[in-house]
Short mmCIF file of N, CA and C and ligand atoms in Angstrom, two decimals:
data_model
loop_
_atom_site.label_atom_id
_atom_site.label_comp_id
_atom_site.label_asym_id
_atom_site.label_seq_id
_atom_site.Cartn_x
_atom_site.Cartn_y
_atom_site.Cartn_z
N UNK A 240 5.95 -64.06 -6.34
CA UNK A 240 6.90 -63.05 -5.88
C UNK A 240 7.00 -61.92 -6.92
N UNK A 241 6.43 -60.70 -6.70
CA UNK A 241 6.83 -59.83 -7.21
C UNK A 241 7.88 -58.61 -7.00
N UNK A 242 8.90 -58.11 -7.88
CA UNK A 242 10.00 -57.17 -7.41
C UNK A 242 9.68 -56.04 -8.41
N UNK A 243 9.66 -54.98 -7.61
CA UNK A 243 10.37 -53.44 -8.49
C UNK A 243 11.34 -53.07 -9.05
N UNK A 244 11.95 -53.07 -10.01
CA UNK A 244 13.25 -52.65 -10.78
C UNK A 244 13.09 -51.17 -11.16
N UNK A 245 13.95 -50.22 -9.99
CA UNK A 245 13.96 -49.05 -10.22
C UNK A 245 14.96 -48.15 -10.92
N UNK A 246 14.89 -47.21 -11.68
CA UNK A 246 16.13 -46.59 -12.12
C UNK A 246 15.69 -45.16 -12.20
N UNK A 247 16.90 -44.36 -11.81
CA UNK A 247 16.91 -43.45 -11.33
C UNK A 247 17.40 -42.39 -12.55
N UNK A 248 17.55 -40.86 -12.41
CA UNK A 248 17.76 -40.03 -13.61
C UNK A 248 19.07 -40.50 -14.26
N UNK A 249 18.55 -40.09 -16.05
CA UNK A 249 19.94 -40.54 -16.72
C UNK A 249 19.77 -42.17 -17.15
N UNK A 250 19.69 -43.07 -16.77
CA UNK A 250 19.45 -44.37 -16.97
C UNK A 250 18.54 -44.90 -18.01
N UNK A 251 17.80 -44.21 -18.21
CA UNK A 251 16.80 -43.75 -19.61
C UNK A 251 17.64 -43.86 -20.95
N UNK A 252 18.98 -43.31 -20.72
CA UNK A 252 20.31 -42.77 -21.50
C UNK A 252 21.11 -44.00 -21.72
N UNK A 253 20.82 -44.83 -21.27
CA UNK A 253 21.38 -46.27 -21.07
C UNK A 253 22.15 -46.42 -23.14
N UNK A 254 23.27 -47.19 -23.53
CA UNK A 254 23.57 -46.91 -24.88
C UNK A 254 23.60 -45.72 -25.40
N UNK A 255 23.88 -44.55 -24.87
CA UNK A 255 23.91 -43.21 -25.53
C UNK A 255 24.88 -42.54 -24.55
N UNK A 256 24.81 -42.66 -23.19
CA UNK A 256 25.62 -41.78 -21.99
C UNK A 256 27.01 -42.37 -21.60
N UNK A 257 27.93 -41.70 -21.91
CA UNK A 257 29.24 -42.81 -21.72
C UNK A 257 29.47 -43.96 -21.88
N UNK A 258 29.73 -44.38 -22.82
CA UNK A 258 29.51 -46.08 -22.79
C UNK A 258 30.73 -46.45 -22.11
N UNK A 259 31.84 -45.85 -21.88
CA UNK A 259 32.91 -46.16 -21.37
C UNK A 259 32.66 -47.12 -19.72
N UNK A 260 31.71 -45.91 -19.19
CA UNK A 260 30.97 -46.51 -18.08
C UNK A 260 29.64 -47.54 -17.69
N UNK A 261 29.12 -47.41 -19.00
CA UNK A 261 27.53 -47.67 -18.47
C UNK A 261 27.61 -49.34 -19.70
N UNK A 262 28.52 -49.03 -20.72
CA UNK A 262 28.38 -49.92 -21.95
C UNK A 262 27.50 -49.33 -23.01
N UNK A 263 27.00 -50.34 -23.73
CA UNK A 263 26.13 -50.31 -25.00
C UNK A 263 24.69 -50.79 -25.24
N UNK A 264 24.44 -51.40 -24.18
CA UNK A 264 22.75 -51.62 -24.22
C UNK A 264 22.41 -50.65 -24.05
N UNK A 265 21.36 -50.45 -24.80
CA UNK A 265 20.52 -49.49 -24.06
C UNK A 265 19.29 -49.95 -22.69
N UNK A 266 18.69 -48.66 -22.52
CA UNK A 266 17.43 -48.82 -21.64
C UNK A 266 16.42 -49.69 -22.13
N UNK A 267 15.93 -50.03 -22.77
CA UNK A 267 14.86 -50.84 -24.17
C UNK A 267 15.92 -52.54 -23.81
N UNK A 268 16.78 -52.56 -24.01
CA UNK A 268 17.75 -53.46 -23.97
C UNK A 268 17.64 -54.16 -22.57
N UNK A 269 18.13 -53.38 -21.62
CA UNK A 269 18.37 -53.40 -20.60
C UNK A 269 16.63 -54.41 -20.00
N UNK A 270 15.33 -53.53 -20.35
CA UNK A 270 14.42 -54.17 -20.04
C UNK A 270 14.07 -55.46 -20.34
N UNK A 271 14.21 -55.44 -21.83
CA UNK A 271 14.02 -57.05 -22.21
C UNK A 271 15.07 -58.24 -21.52
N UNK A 272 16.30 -57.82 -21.16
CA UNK A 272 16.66 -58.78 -20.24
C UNK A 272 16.29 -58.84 -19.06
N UNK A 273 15.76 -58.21 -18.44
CA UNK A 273 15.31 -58.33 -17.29
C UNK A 273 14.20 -58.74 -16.81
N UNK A 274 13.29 -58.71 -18.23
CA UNK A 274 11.97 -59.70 -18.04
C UNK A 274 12.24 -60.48 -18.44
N UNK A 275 13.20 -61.17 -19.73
CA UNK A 275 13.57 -62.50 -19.95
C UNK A 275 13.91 -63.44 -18.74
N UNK A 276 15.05 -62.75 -17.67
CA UNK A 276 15.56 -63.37 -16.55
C UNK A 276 14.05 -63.58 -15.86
N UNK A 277 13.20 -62.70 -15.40
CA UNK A 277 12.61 -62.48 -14.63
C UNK A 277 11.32 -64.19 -15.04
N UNK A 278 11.28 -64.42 -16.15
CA UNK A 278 10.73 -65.12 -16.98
C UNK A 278 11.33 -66.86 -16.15
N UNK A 279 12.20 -66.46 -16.52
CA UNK A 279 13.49 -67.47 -15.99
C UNK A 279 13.64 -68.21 -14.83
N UNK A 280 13.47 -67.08 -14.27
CA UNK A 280 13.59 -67.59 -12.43
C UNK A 280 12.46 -67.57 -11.76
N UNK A 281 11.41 -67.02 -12.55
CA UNK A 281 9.93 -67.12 -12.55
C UNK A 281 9.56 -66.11 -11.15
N UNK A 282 9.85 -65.42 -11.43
CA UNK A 282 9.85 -64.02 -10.59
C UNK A 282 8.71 -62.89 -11.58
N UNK A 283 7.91 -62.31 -10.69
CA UNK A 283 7.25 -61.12 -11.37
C UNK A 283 8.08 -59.61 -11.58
N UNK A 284 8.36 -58.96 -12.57
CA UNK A 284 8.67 -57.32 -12.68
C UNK A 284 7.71 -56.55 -13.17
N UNK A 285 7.98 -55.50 -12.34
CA UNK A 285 7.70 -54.04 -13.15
C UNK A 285 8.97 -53.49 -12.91
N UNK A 286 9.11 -52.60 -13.73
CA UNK A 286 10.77 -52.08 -14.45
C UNK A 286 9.72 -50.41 -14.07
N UNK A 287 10.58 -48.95 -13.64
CA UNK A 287 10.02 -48.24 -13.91
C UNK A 287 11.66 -46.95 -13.95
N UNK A 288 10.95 -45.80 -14.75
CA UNK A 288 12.49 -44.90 -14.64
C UNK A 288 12.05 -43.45 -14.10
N UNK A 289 12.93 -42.79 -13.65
CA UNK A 289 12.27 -41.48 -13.65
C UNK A 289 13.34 -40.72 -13.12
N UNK A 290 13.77 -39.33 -13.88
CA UNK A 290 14.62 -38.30 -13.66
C UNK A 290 13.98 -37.17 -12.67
N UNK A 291 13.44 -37.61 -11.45
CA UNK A 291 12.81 -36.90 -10.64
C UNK A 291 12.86 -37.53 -9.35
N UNK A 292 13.59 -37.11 -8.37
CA UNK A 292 13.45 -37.59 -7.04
C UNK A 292 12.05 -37.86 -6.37
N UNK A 293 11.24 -37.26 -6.23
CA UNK A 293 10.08 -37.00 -5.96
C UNK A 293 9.12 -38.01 -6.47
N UNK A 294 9.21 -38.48 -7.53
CA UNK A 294 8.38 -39.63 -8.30
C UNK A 294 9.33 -41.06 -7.92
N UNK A 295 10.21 -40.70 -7.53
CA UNK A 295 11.25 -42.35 -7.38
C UNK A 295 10.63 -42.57 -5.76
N UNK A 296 10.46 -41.63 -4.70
CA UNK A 296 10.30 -41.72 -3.56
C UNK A 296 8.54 -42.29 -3.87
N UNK A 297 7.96 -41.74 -4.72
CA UNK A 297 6.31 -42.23 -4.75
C UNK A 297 6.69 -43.76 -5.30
N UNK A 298 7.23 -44.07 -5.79
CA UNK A 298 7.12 -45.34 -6.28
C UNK A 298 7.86 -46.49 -5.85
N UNK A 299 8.93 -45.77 -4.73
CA UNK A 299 9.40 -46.36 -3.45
C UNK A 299 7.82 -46.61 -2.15
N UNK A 300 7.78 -45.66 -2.36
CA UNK A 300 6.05 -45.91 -0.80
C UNK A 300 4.65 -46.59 -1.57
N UNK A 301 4.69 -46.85 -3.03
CA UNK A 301 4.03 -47.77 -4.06
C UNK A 301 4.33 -49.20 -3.48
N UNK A 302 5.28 -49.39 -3.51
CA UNK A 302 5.84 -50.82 -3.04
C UNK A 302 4.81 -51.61 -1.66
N UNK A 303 4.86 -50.22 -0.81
CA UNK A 303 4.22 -50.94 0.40
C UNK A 303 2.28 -51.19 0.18
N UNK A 304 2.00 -50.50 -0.83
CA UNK A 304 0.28 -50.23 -0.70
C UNK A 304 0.26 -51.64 -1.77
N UNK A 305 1.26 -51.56 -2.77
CA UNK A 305 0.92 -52.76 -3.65
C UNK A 305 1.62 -54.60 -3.23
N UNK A 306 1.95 -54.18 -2.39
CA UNK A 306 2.60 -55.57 -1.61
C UNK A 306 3.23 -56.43 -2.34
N UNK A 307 4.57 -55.69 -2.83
CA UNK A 307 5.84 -55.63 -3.71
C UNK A 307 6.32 -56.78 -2.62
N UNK A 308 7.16 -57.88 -3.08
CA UNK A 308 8.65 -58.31 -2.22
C UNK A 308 9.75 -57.95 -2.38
N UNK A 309 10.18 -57.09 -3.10
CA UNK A 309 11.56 -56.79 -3.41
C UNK A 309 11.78 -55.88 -4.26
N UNK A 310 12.70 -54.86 -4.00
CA UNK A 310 13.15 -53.48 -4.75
C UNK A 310 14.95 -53.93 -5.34
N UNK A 311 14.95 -53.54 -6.54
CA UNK A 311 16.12 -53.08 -6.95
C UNK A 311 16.23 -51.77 -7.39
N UNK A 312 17.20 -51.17 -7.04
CA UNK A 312 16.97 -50.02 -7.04
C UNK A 312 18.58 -49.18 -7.81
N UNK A 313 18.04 -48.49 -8.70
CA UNK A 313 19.65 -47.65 -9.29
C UNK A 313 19.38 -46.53 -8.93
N UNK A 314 20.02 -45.93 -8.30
CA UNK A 314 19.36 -44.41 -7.81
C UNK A 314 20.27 -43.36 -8.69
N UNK A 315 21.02 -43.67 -9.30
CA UNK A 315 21.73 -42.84 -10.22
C UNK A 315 22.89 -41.62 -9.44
N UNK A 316 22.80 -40.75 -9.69
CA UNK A 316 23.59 -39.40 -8.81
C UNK A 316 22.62 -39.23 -7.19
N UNK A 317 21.27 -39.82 -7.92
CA UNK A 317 20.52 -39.75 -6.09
C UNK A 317 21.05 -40.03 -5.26
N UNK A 318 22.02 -41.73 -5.82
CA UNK A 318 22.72 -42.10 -5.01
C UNK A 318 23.58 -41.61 -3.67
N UNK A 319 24.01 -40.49 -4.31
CA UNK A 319 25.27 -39.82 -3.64
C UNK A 319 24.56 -38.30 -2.92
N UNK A 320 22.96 -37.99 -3.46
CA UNK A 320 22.91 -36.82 -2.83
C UNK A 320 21.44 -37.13 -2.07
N UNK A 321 20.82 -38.28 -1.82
CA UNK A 321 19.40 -38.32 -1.27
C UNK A 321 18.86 -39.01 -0.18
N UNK A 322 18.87 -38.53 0.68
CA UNK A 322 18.02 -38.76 2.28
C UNK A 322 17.02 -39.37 2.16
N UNK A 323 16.21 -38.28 1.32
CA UNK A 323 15.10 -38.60 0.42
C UNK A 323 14.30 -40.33 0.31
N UNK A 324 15.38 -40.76 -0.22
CA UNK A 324 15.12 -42.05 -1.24
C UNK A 324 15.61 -43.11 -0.13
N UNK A 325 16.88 -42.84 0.37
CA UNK A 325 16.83 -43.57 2.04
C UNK A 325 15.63 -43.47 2.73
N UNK A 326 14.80 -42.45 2.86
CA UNK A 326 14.26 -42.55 4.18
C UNK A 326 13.15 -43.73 3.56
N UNK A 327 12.53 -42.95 2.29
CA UNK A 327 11.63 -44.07 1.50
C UNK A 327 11.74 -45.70 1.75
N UNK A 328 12.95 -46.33 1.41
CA UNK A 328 13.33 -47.52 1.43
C UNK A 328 13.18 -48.18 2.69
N UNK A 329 13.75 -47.10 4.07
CA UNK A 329 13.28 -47.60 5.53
C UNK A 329 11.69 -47.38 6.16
N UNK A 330 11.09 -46.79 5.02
CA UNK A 330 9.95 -46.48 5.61
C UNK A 330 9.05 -47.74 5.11
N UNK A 331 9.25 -48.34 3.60
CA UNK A 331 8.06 -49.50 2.91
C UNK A 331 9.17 -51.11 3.91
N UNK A 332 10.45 -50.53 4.22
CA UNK A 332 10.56 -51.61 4.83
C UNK A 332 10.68 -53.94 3.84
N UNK A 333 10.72 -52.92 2.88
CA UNK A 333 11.08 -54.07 1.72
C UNK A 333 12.66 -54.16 1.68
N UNK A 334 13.09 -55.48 1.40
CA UNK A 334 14.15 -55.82 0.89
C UNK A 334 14.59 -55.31 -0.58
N UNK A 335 15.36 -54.60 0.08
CA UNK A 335 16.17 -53.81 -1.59
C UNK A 335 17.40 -53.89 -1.89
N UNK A 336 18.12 -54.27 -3.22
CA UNK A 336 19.38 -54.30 -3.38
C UNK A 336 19.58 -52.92 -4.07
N UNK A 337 20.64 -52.28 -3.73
CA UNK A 337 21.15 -51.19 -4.68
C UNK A 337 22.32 -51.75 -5.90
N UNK A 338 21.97 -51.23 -6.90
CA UNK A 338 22.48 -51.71 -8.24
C UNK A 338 23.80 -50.44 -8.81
N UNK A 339 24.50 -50.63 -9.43
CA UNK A 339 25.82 -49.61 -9.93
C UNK A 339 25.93 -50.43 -11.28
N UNK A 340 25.86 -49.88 -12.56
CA UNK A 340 26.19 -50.79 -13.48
C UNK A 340 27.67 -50.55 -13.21
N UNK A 341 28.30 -49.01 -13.31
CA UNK A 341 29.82 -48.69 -13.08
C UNK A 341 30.52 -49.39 -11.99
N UNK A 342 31.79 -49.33 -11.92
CA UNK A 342 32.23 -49.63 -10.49
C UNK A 342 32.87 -48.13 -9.86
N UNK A 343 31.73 -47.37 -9.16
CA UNK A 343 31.57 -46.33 -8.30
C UNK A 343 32.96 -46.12 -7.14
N UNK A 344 33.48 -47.09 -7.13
CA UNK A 344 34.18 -46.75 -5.72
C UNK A 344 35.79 -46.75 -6.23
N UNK A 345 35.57 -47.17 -8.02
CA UNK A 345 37.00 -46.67 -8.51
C UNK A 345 36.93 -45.38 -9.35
N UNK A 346 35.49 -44.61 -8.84
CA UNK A 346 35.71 -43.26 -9.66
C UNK A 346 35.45 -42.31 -8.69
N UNK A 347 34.94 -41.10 -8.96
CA UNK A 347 35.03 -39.75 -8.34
C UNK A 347 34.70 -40.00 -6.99
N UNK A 348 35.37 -38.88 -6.32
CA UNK A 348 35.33 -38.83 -4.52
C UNK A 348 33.97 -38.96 -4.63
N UNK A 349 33.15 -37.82 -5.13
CA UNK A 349 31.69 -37.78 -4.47
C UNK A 349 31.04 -38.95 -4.93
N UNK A 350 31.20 -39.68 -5.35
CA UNK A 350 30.38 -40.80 -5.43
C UNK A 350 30.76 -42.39 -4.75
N UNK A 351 31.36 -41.57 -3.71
CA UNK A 351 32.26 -42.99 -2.83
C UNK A 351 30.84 -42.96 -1.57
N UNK A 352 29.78 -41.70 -1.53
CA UNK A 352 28.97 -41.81 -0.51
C UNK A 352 27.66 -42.31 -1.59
N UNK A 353 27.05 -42.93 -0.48
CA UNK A 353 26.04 -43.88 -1.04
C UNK A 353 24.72 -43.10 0.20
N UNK A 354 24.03 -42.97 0.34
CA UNK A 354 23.17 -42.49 1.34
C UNK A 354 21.93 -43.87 1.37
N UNK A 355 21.84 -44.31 0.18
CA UNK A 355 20.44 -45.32 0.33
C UNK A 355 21.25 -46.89 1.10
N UNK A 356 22.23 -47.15 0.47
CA UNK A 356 23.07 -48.19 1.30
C UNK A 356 22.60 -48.60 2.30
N UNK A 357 22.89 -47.51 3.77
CA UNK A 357 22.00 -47.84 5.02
C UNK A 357 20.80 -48.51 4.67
N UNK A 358 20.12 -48.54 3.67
CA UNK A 358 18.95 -49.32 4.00
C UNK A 358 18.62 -50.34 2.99
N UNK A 359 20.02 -50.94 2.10
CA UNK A 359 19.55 -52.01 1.28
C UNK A 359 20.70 -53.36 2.28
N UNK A 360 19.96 -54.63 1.42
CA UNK A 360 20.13 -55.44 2.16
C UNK A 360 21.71 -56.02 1.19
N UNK A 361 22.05 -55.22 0.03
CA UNK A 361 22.97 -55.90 -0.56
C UNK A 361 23.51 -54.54 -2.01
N UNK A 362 24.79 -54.04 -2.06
CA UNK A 362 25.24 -53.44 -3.42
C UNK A 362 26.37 -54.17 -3.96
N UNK A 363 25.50 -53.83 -5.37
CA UNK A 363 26.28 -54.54 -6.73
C UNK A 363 26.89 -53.37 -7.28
N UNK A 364 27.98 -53.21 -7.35
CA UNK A 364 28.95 -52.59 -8.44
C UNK A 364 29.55 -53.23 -9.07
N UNK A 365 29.50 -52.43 -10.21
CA UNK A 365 30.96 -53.24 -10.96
C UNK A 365 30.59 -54.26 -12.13
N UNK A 366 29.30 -54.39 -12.50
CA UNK A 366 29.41 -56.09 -12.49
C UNK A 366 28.46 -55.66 -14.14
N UNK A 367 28.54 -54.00 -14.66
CA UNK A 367 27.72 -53.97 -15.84
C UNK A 367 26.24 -54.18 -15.68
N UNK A 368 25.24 -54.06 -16.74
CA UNK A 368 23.83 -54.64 -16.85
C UNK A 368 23.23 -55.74 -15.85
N UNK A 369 24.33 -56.32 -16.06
CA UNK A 369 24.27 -57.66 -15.71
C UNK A 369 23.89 -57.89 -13.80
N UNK A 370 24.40 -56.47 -13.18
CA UNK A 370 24.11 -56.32 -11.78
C UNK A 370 22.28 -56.48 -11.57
N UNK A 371 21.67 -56.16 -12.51
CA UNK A 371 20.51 -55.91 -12.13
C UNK A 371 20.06 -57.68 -12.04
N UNK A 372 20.25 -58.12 -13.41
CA UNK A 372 19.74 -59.94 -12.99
C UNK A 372 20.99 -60.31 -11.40
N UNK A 373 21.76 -60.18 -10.92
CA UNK A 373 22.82 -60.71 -10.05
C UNK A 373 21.28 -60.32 -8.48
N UNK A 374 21.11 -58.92 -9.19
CA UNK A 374 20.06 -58.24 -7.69
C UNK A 374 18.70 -59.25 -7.35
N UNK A 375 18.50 -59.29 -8.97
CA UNK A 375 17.10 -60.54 -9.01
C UNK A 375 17.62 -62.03 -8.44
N UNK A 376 18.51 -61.88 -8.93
CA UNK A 376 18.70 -63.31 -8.21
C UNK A 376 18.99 -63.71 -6.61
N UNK A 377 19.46 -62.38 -6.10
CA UNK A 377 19.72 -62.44 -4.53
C UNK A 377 18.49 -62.33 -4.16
N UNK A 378 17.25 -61.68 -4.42
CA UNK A 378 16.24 -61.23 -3.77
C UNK A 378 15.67 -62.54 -3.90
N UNK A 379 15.61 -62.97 -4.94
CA UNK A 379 15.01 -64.64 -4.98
C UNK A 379 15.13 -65.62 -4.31
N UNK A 380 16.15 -65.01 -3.99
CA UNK A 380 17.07 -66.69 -2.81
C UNK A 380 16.99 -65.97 -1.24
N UNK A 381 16.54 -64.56 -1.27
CA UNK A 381 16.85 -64.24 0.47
C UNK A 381 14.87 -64.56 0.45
N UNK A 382 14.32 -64.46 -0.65
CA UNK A 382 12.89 -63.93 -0.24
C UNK A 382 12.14 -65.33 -0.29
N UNK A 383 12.79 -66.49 -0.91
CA UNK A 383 12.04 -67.71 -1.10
C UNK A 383 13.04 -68.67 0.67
N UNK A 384 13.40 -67.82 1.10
CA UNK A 384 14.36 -68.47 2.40
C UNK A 384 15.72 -68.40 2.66
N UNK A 385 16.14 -67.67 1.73
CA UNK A 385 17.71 -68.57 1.79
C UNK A 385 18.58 -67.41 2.75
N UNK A 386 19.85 -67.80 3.05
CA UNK A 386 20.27 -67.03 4.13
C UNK A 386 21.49 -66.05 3.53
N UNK A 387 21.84 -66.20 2.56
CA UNK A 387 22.77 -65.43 1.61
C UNK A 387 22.51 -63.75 1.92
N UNK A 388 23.75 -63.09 1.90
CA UNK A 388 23.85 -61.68 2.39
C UNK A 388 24.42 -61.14 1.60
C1 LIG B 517 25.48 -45.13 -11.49
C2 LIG B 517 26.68 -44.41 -10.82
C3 LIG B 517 26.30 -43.02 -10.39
O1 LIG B 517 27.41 -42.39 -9.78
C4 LIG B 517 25.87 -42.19 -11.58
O2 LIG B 517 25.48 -40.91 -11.18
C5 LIG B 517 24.83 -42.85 -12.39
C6 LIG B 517 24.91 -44.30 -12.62
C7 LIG B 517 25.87 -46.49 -12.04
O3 LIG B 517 24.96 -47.22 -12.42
O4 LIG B 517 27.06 -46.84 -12.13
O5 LIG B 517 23.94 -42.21 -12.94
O6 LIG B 517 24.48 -45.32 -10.50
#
C-alpha cells in the first residue's frame, strides 16, 4: 500500500510560521515522523510540498498514472480558495483525507469553507502534526477493508 502525503503553500514554514497555530516541529520534523509511522504500520510514503497550485493539482493526477492508494492532503489557504485541487481529487478518484494541523473552524470566517472536502473521504482538524499519522492510519484501515468513516 502506497499513500501520498501532500502539503500545500506555507507548510514548508512548518516551526517558523506561527507556532501559536501550527506548533514547533518543523517541516524536516514533521517528515521523519511520518516515515517513522509509515515504517510502523508498514505502509509506503512519499511526502511532497509545493507553494503552487498548479504543481499540487500535477501531483494530485500523479496519483492515478502511479497507482497511489491513498492521498493525504494539507491544502493550506488552497483549502479555502481551490476548485482546482477539488476537481483533481474527484478526477484520480483515490481515497483522500484532508489534514488541518490548526483547528480551522475556531478561526477566521474565510476559512470555515473547505472546497476539497466534497471530495475527501475524512477531515482532521485540530489534532496538531499528529493529524497527518491519525490520516495514515484511517487510510490503512478503510484501504486494507475496514468500514470506519
Ligand atoms: C492549515 C489551515 C489553513 O487555513 C492555513 O491557510 C494553512 C494551514 C492548517 O494546517 O491548519 O496554511 O491548513
Amino acid at each position: 500500500m502506497k499513500l501520498y502525503i501532500i502539503n500545500g503553500p506555507n507548510l514548508n514554514f512548518l516551526g517558523i510560521r506561527e507556532p501559536k497555530h501550527y506548533g514547533n516541529t518543523t517541516y524536516e520534523g514533521l517528515l521523519k515522523m511520518i516515515c517513522e509511522h509509515a515504517t510502523k504500520i508498514g505502509v509506503e510514503v512519499e511526502c511532497y510540498q509545493s507553494n503552487h497550485e498548479g504543481d499540487l493539482v500535477d501531483k494530485i493526477q500523479e496519483t492515478y498514472y502511479q497507482k497511489i492508494d491513498g492521498i493525504v492532503i494539507n491544502p493550506g489557504a488552497y483549502t479555502h480558495t481551490s476548485i482546482a485541487l477539488l476537481d483533481a481529487v474527484k478526477s484520480v478518484g483515490i481515497p483522500t483525507v484532508e489534514v488541518h494541523i490548526s483547528k480551522v473552524e475556531e478561526r477566521e470566517d474565510f476559512r470555515q469553507v473547505s472546497y476539497i472536502r466534497a471530495a475527501c473521504q475524512k477531515t482532521i482538524t485540530g489534532q496538531g502534526i499528529a493529524g497527518y499519522l491519525l490520516a495514515m492510519d484511517f487510510l490503512c484501515e478503510l484501504l486494507s477493508g475496514g468500514e470506519k468513516k
